Each structure stands twice: as C-alpha cells, then as structure tokens.
Amino acid sequence: MIPISYWRNRRSYTALMGSRCRACGAEYFPPVRVCRKCKSRDIEPREMPRKGTLITYTKLTEPAEEFGKQTPVYLGLIELSNGVKLVSTLADVSESELNEGAPVSMVIRRWTEEGPTGIIYYGYKFKVDAAYSMS
Amino acid sequence: MNRVFIRSVGLVPVGEHWEKGLADLMYEAASNALLAAPGIKPDKIIVGNMFSGYAEHQEQLGSLLASTLGMAGVSAIKVEAACGSGGVAVHEGYLSIKSGEYENVLVVGVEKMKDMGTGKATKALSMAESAEYTQVAGASFISLNALLSKVYMAHYGRKDEEMASFPVIAHRNGVTAAHAQFRKEITVKDVLSSAIIADPIRLLSSPPAGDGAAAVLLSSKGGEVEVLASEVATNQFIFQERENLLDFMASRIASSRAVAKAGIGVSMIDFMEVHDAFPVVAALALESIGISKPGMAPIDAMNGRFNCDGELPIGTFGGLKARGHPVGATGAYQVAEAYLQLSGGAGKNQIGGAKIGLTHNVGGIDSTCAVHVLRSAI
Ligand SMILES: [Zn+2]
C-alpha cells in the first residue's frame, strides 16, 4: 500500500464512493471521469449501495505478499443492488454459505498493515448476511 | 508503404537462469538473431518488458541493450503492456518499418522473474491490474482469472476436465521444443490432482515463472517470413467493470482487424500461437478470434482440433504453459515461433505445409491485445 494513495482514495475504500453520470444516470465503482455509456464528462460522486449478491468466489492460497497473513484469501465477485460489479475480499467466511446469489453486505475490515508499529489500512470487505447464514 | 519481413530470430530457452541477468538474457537472444543475419545492422531497438524496474531495479532497457551490443548511438526504447509487452514491442517495430523511418528493427522481449520469491512475483504480476482499486482489495492476477474461469464455466456449463485439455496440449507440444521450460507430457488427471492456487486454477493449469528473452529482427529488405498485419486493441481496463465479462473485446477487435488487413480469412490460418496463460484465456481467445463457437473451445480442444496433427494447431512449441511465460517476453517468443514454423525451421515441432500463422498475446485479462498475421515468403 502507498500511504498517500490510500489517503487520497479513502472515501472509496471506506464508503464505496463511486460516480454517477448526471447525463444518463449510470453509476460506477470505482469512480470514473468519463461515462462509459454516454461519454458525458458531467460526473458526480455517488456512494454505492452497501448490499449486493455474490456472483462467484475463489479461494486464494497464494496471495500477493502483503496479504500473506490472511491466507487463504476468499475473493468474491459481487453485484451490488444497483447492478455495479466489484471484486472484494470476503470476511468471516464459512464456505458452505458462499453460494451464487447469497446476499452480502459491506463491512469495514483490516486490509493490510505495515508491521507491528506501522500504519494499519482499513477498507471494505463483504460478508454473507446473518439472516442467510442462519437459514 | 514498406513491407515488413522477419529476417531472423533468437531464442533463449525459458527457465531458471541464475547465472544470467537482464542484460545477459537480452544479449543472448539478440546475438542469436544478429548472427543469423550477417550484414544487417539495426537502426532501431525496441525492448518489450513488464517489470524490470520492480524485479531487478533496472529501467531504460533500450539504451542498456544498445550499449551491451556495442551499438550506443542507435535509437532504442522499452515498451510495456504487462504480459502483452512482447507483442506490443513487435507491433511498434512493425510500425517503425511501415512508416519508412527505419529499415531494420531489432525487437527483444525479456523478463527476469526467478530472482523474486513467489510472493513478490505474485505482486509484480498483479501490477497489470488497477493499483488503486484491484490490488488493494487483495486480488492477485491469478485470482481474477479464477473468477473469470468460474463465470465462464457456470455460463457455458463447462467442466474442469474439459478446461484441462489446454495444458495437456501445451505440454505435449513442449516435449520436443528445445527452448521450452517444461518438456514433459501431462494428463488431464495430473492437472486435476495438482495443487489448487485459486480454484478452479491449479498449479498445472497456470503458467510457470521463468526467465527468458526472445529476439525478432524485422527488416524492410526481405526475409523468409512477411508480417502481413499487426494490430493492438484494448478492453475496459478494470475487468469487473466490463458489462459482459466473457467478451474479450481487445482480442476480438485486434484479431478481426488483423485478419482483414492481411486480406485472408480465418479458415486460411494454418496454426496459432494463442495466449494460453490459463485455460479460460485460451478458450476466450479462440472464441473471440472466431475459431470456436462461444463456450465450445474446451470441447474442440478435447476433441483434438488444436493438436499438432489437428485442424488448427495451437501453442506449437508448448505455449505459455510448457514453453513458459516470461511475462514481457512471451509475445516475442510467439512471433519467433511463428517464424520458425513458416520458414521450415521448427524441427520436430514442424507443422507440415504451414503458410499462414497468427499470434495472439494479451496484457492483463485482455486489457491489451496484440495480434500478428504472418505468411511464409519462401
Ligand atoms: Zn452517462
């Protein structure tokens, strides 16, 4: 992690700040400068919904080195309730719950840390909703 | 406009070159090509490479290679497009000659991977993807390909044993390839019983890390192989932003343009070097080029269509899986291998009667794609 880059993008990492096109209403995460659909540059910040469904996931046994302590990393492909897709680490995983279409919600969790005395970086992860887990 | 020919090529066997650094690898490949073309003096050098700065703390590879060859003074640059760096470097060499500004261009793809440990190499490869929005969230390059594999397999109902046909073909072709990293056959069972890295991707369905360099000497003055077309295209940079994750748009655009500009039909292609980094990438490549129907490439592979004695051989020297995938060098290896096939120099891997070949090299997950169509000029 690059500390100043983390700070610069903190709203996206902690509040799913993306974009909305004022011309056609399309929403995006991560934020965009030009609308993919209508090419408008009239773009405003927009927080994404914090709920969605799991499209699919993978269990990663060889993550990049800064995530080594979290091995295995469960990585999900998620469709938010507004249709925007994102890739996120999954939290509090019980593999039997990771079904296609499982409802998921955003939580704030530890991403990476710079040693025992360095910066701890927090950001979004997604977890399967408790109600679904119970059922 | 000038026509562009391949005069000669030079290959370093892909593998663990503990005794050789970046300059040594580039020098060896370049020297092999230059010695095979006496009297040809490059007036431009283009190096394709992905992460020499991160892996070896070395940039400015163009000037480094020029001086290493005793050619300081010559025009030289490095180009980068992740795993597509080699193909894009050949593309820039093609344009340099096509424009009429240069007569002989030495293109070298190089990567030094083995000095890094696995964790650092995984980080290096992930740099193909968004640093701000993909790497930070814990996604490695392989894990994104794993998600793509799952989406593909769920959408088309494909099974692990069907997907595993691609590494099996690659390893079979690597057995007799002198420059291949792995020269050992494997079975579908071997693939499916190898360690899982990010399900459904296993050790034997992902490319090995290796050091390597390949040189291609392009010339306007003739050669045994002509580059009929060279195209580069892009897809939406962040994979998950794509409306249809299964549309390899860059591959589709680059290949259709290249085939059209070459003035051929897809059915006239005798063999292909496709970017078979993972089974799903090979499948989507073949489908986006128009070789297989959507969802059917693994079935075609299983039925022998892409074997060396099949209708359309792919990865004729082992592809990324068995020849190896020294990331930024891979696209240059592909073009050099196509030259060997089209000049009758492929030895035991020779595809009989090969007249037209296509190379397909991608950076990231189809974020950049470079396609070349080459024809025998013998
Ligand atoms: Zn718009």
mmCIF file of N, CA, C and O in Angstrom, chain A residues 18-53:
data_model
loop_
_atom_site.group_PDB
_atom_site.id
_atom_site.type_symbol
_atom_site.label_atom_id
_atom_site.label_comp_id
_atom_site.label_asym_id
_atom_site.label_seq_id
_atom_site.Cartn_x
_atom_site.Cartn_y
_atom_site.Cartn_z
ATOM 1 N N GLY A 18 -18.265 6.080 -5.365
ATOM 2 C CA GLY A 18 -18.056 5.889 -6.795
ATOM 3 C C GLY A 18 -18.536 7.112 -7.545
ATOM 4 O O GLY A 18 -18.333 8.232 -7.084
ATOM 5 N N SER A 19 -19.165 6.890 -8.684
ATOM 6 C CA SER A 19 -19.609 8.011 -9.518
ATOM 7 C C SER A 19 -21.019 7.765 -10.063
ATOM 8 O O SER A 19 -21.453 6.616 -10.198
ATOM 9 N N ARG A 20 -21.673 8.881 -10.396
ATOM 10 C CA ARG A 20 -22.936 8.806 -11.138
ATOM 11 C C ARG A 20 -22.865 9.801 -12.282
ATOM 12 O O ARG A 20 -22.401 10.927 -12.098
ATOM 13 N N CYS A 21 -23.313 9.362 -13.446
ATOM 14 C CA CYS A 21 -23.342 10.244 -14.608
ATOM 15 C C CYS A 21 -24.609 11.097 -14.531
ATOM 16 O O CYS A 21 -25.722 10.563 -14.469
ATOM 17 N N ARG A 22 -24.430 12.429 -14.519
ATOM 18 C CA ARG A 22 -25.606 13.309 -14.420
ATOM 19 C C ARG A 22 -26.427 13.272 -15.716
ATOM 20 O O ARG A 22 -27.623 13.545 -15.707
ATOM 21 N N ALA A 23 -25.792 12.920 -16.813
ATOM 22 C CA ALA A 23 -26.497 12.930 -18.102
ATOM 23 C C ALA A 23 -27.411 11.719 -18.274
ATOM 24 O O ALA A 23 -28.553 11.851 -18.692
ATOM 25 N N CYS A 24 -26.901 10.521 -17.937
ATOM 26 C CA CYS A 24 -27.722 9.328 -18.215
ATOM 27 C C CYS A 24 -28.025 8.512 -16.964
ATOM 28 O O CYS A 24 -28.757 7.522 -17.031
ATOM 29 N N GLY A 25 -27.460 8.897 -15.819
ATOM 30 C CA GLY A 25 -27.795 8.213 -14.571
ATOM 31 C C GLY A 25 -26.987 6.965 -14.289
ATOM 32 O O GLY A 25 -27.153 6.347 -13.237
ATOM 33 N N ALA A 26 -26.086 6.566 -15.181
ATOM 34 C CA ALA A 26 -25.287 5.349 -14.955
ATOM 35 C C ALA A 26 -24.398 5.527 -13.727
ATOM 36 O O ALA A 26 -23.886 6.620 -13.471
ATOM 37 N N GLU A 27 -24.247 4.445 -12.950
ATOM 38 C CA GLU A 27 -23.429 4.505 -11.741
ATOM 39 C C GLU A 27 -22.196 3.622 -11.899
ATOM 40 O O GLU A 27 -22.243 2.597 -12.594
ATOM 41 N N TYR A 28 -21.124 4.042 -11.210
ATOM 42 C CA TYR A 28 -19.835 3.356 -11.392
ATOM 43 C C TYR A 28 -19.065 3.211 -10.089
ATOM 44 O O TYR A 28 -19.050 4.115 -9.258
ATOM 45 N N PHE A 29 -18.409 2.088 -9.937
ATOM 46 C CA PHE A 29 -17.376 1.918 -8.928
ATOM 47 C C PHE A 29 -16.302 1.034 -9.530
ATOM 48 O O PHE A 29 -16.623 -0.026 -10.046
ATOM 49 N N PRO A 30 -15.023 1.455 -9.460
ATOM 50 C CA PRO A 30 -14.510 2.723 -8.921
ATOM 51 C C PRO A 30 -14.986 3.942 -9.698
ATOM 52 O O PRO A 30 -15.552 3.810 -10.782
ATOM 53 N N PRO A 31 -14.737 5.156 -9.116
ATOM 54 C CA PRO A 31 -15.179 6.379 -9.771
ATOM 55 C C PRO A 31 -14.603 6.540 -11.176
ATOM 56 O O PRO A 31 -13.509 6.045 -11.450
ATOM 57 N N VAL A 32 -15.342 7.192 -12.046
ATOM 58 C CA VAL A 32 -14.889 7.410 -13.429
ATOM 59 C C VAL A 32 -14.834 8.900 -13.722
ATOM 60 O O VAL A 32 -15.401 9.710 -12.975
ATOM 61 N N ARG A 33 -14.156 9.276 -14.774
ATOM 62 C CA ARG A 33 -14.098 10.665 -15.220
ATOM 63 C C ARG A 33 -14.997 10.889 -16.433
ATOM 64 O O ARG A 33 -15.486 11.986 -16.657
ATOM 65 N N VAL A 34 -15.156 9.810 -17.225
ATOM 66 C CA VAL A 34 -15.994 9.883 -18.420
ATOM 67 C C VAL A 34 -16.999 8.733 -18.350
ATOM 68 O O VAL A 34 -16.619 7.603 -18.042
ATOM 69 N N CYS A 35 -18.266 9.011 -18.626
ATOM 70 C CA CYS A 35 -19.281 7.954 -18.594
ATOM 71 C C CYS A 35 -19.005 6.946 -19.713
ATOM 72 O O CYS A 35 -18.839 7.324 -20.870
ATOM 73 N N ARG A 36 -18.919 5.653 -19.331
ATOM 74 C CA ARG A 36 -18.653 4.611 -20.335
ATOM 75 C C ARG A 36 -19.782 4.546 -21.364
ATOM 76 O O ARG A 36 -19.567 4.206 -22.510
ATOM 77 N N LYS A 37 -21.014 4.818 -20.904
ATOM 78 C CA LYS A 37 -22.173 4.587 -21.762
ATOM 79 C C LYS A 37 -22.448 5.759 -22.692
ATOM 80 O O LYS A 37 -22.597 5.571 -23.890
ATOM 81 N N CYS A 38 -22.528 6.991 -22.131
ATOM 82 C CA CYS A 38 -22.919 8.119 -22.988
ATOM 83 C C CYS A 38 -21.770 9.087 -23.247
ATOM 84 O O CYS A 38 -21.948 10.088 -23.940
ATOM 85 N N LYS A 39 -20.582 8.775 -22.658
ATOM 86 C CA LYS A 39 -19.359 9.576 -22.868
ATOM 87 C C LYS A 39 -19.438 10.973 -22.251
ATOM 88 O O LYS A 39 -18.582 11.821 -22.511
ATOM 89 N N SER A 40 -20.463 11.254 -21.459
ATOM 90 C CA SER A 40 -20.546 12.552 -20.785
ATOM 91 C C SER A 40 -19.420 12.692 -19.768
ATOM 92 O O SER A 40 -18.982 11.715 -19.165
ATOM 93 N N ARG A 41 -18.964 13.944 -19.571
ATOM 94 C CA ARG A 41 -17.976 14.221 -18.520
ATOM 95 C C ARG A 41 -18.637 14.898 -17.327
ATOM 96 O O ARG A 41 -17.957 15.357 -16.408
ATOM 97 N N ASP A 42 -19.965 14.972 -17.352
ATOM 98 C CA ASP A 42 -20.702 15.583 -16.244
ATOM 99 C C ASP A 42 -20.973 14.497 -15.200
ATOM 100 O O ASP A 42 -22.017 13.851 -15.194
ATOM 101 N N ILE A 43 -19.992 14.319 -14.313
ATOM 102 C CA ILE A 43 -19.999 13.181 -13.383
ATOM 103 C C ILE A 43 -20.022 13.702 -11.955
ATOM 104 O O ILE A 43 -19.307 14.652 -11.636
ATOM 105 N N GLU A 44 -20.836 13.084 -11.081
ATOM 106 C CA GLU A 44 -20.840 13.492 -9.666
ATOM 107 C C GLU A 44 -20.468 12.300 -8.787
ATOM 108 O O GLU A 44 -20.675 11.150 -9.180
ATOM 109 N N PRO A 45 -19.907 12.590 -7.588
ATOM 110 C CA PRO A 45 -19.598 11.487 -6.671
ATOM 111 C C PRO A 45 -20.886 10.815 -6.200
ATOM 112 O O PRO A 45 -21.914 11.489 -6.060
ATOM 113 N N ARG A 46 -20.850 9.532 -5.978
ATOM 114 C CA ARG A 46 -22.051 8.820 -5.516
ATOM 115 C C ARG A 46 -21.607 7.599 -4.710
ATOM 116 O O ARG A 46 -20.788 6.820 -5.193
ATOM 117 N N GLU A 47 -22.129 7.515 -3.491
ATOM 118 C CA GLU A 47 -21.839 6.317 -2.695
ATOM 119 C C GLU A 47 -22.615 5.143 -3.256
ATOM 120 O O GLU A 47 -23.792 5.270 -3.593
ATOM 121 N N MET A 48 -21.944 4.004 -3.327
ATOM 122 C CA MET A 48 -22.609 2.797 -3.810
ATOM 123 C C MET A 48 -23.461 2.199 -2.694
ATOM 124 O O MET A 48 -23.180 2.393 -1.513
ATOM 125 N N PRO A 49 -24.499 1.446 -3.058
ATOM 126 C CA PRO A 49 -25.236 0.701 -2.028
ATOM 127 C C PRO A 49 -24.304 -0.311 -1.367
ATOM 128 O O PRO A 49 -23.383 -0.810 -2.016
ATOM 129 N N ARG A 50 -24.534 -0.579 -0.096
ATOM 130 C CA ARG A 50 -23.612 -1.466 0.632
ATOM 131 C C ARG A 50 -24.117 -2.904 0.658
ATOM 132 O O ARG A 50 -23.618 -3.727 1.416
ATOM 133 N N LYS A 51 -25.122 -3.158 -0.130
ATOM 134 C CA LYS A 51 -25.656 -4.520 -0.209
ATOM 135 C C LYS A 51 -25.636 -5.020 -1.646
ATOM 136 O O LYS A 51 -25.728 -4.234 -2.588
ATOM 137 N N GLY A 52 -25.491 -6.334 -1.766
ATOM 138 C CA GLY A 52 -25.481 -6.916 -3.099
ATOM 139 C C GLY A 52 -25.585 -8.422 -2.999
ATOM 140 O O GLY A 52 -25.950 -8.963 -1.947
ATOM 141 N N THR A 53 -25.256 -9.090 -4.108
ATOM 142 C CA THR A 53 -25.267 -10.556 -4.099
ATOM 143 C C THR A 53 -23.935 -11.079 -4.633
ATOM 144 O O THR A 53 -23.253 -10.416 -5.408
#
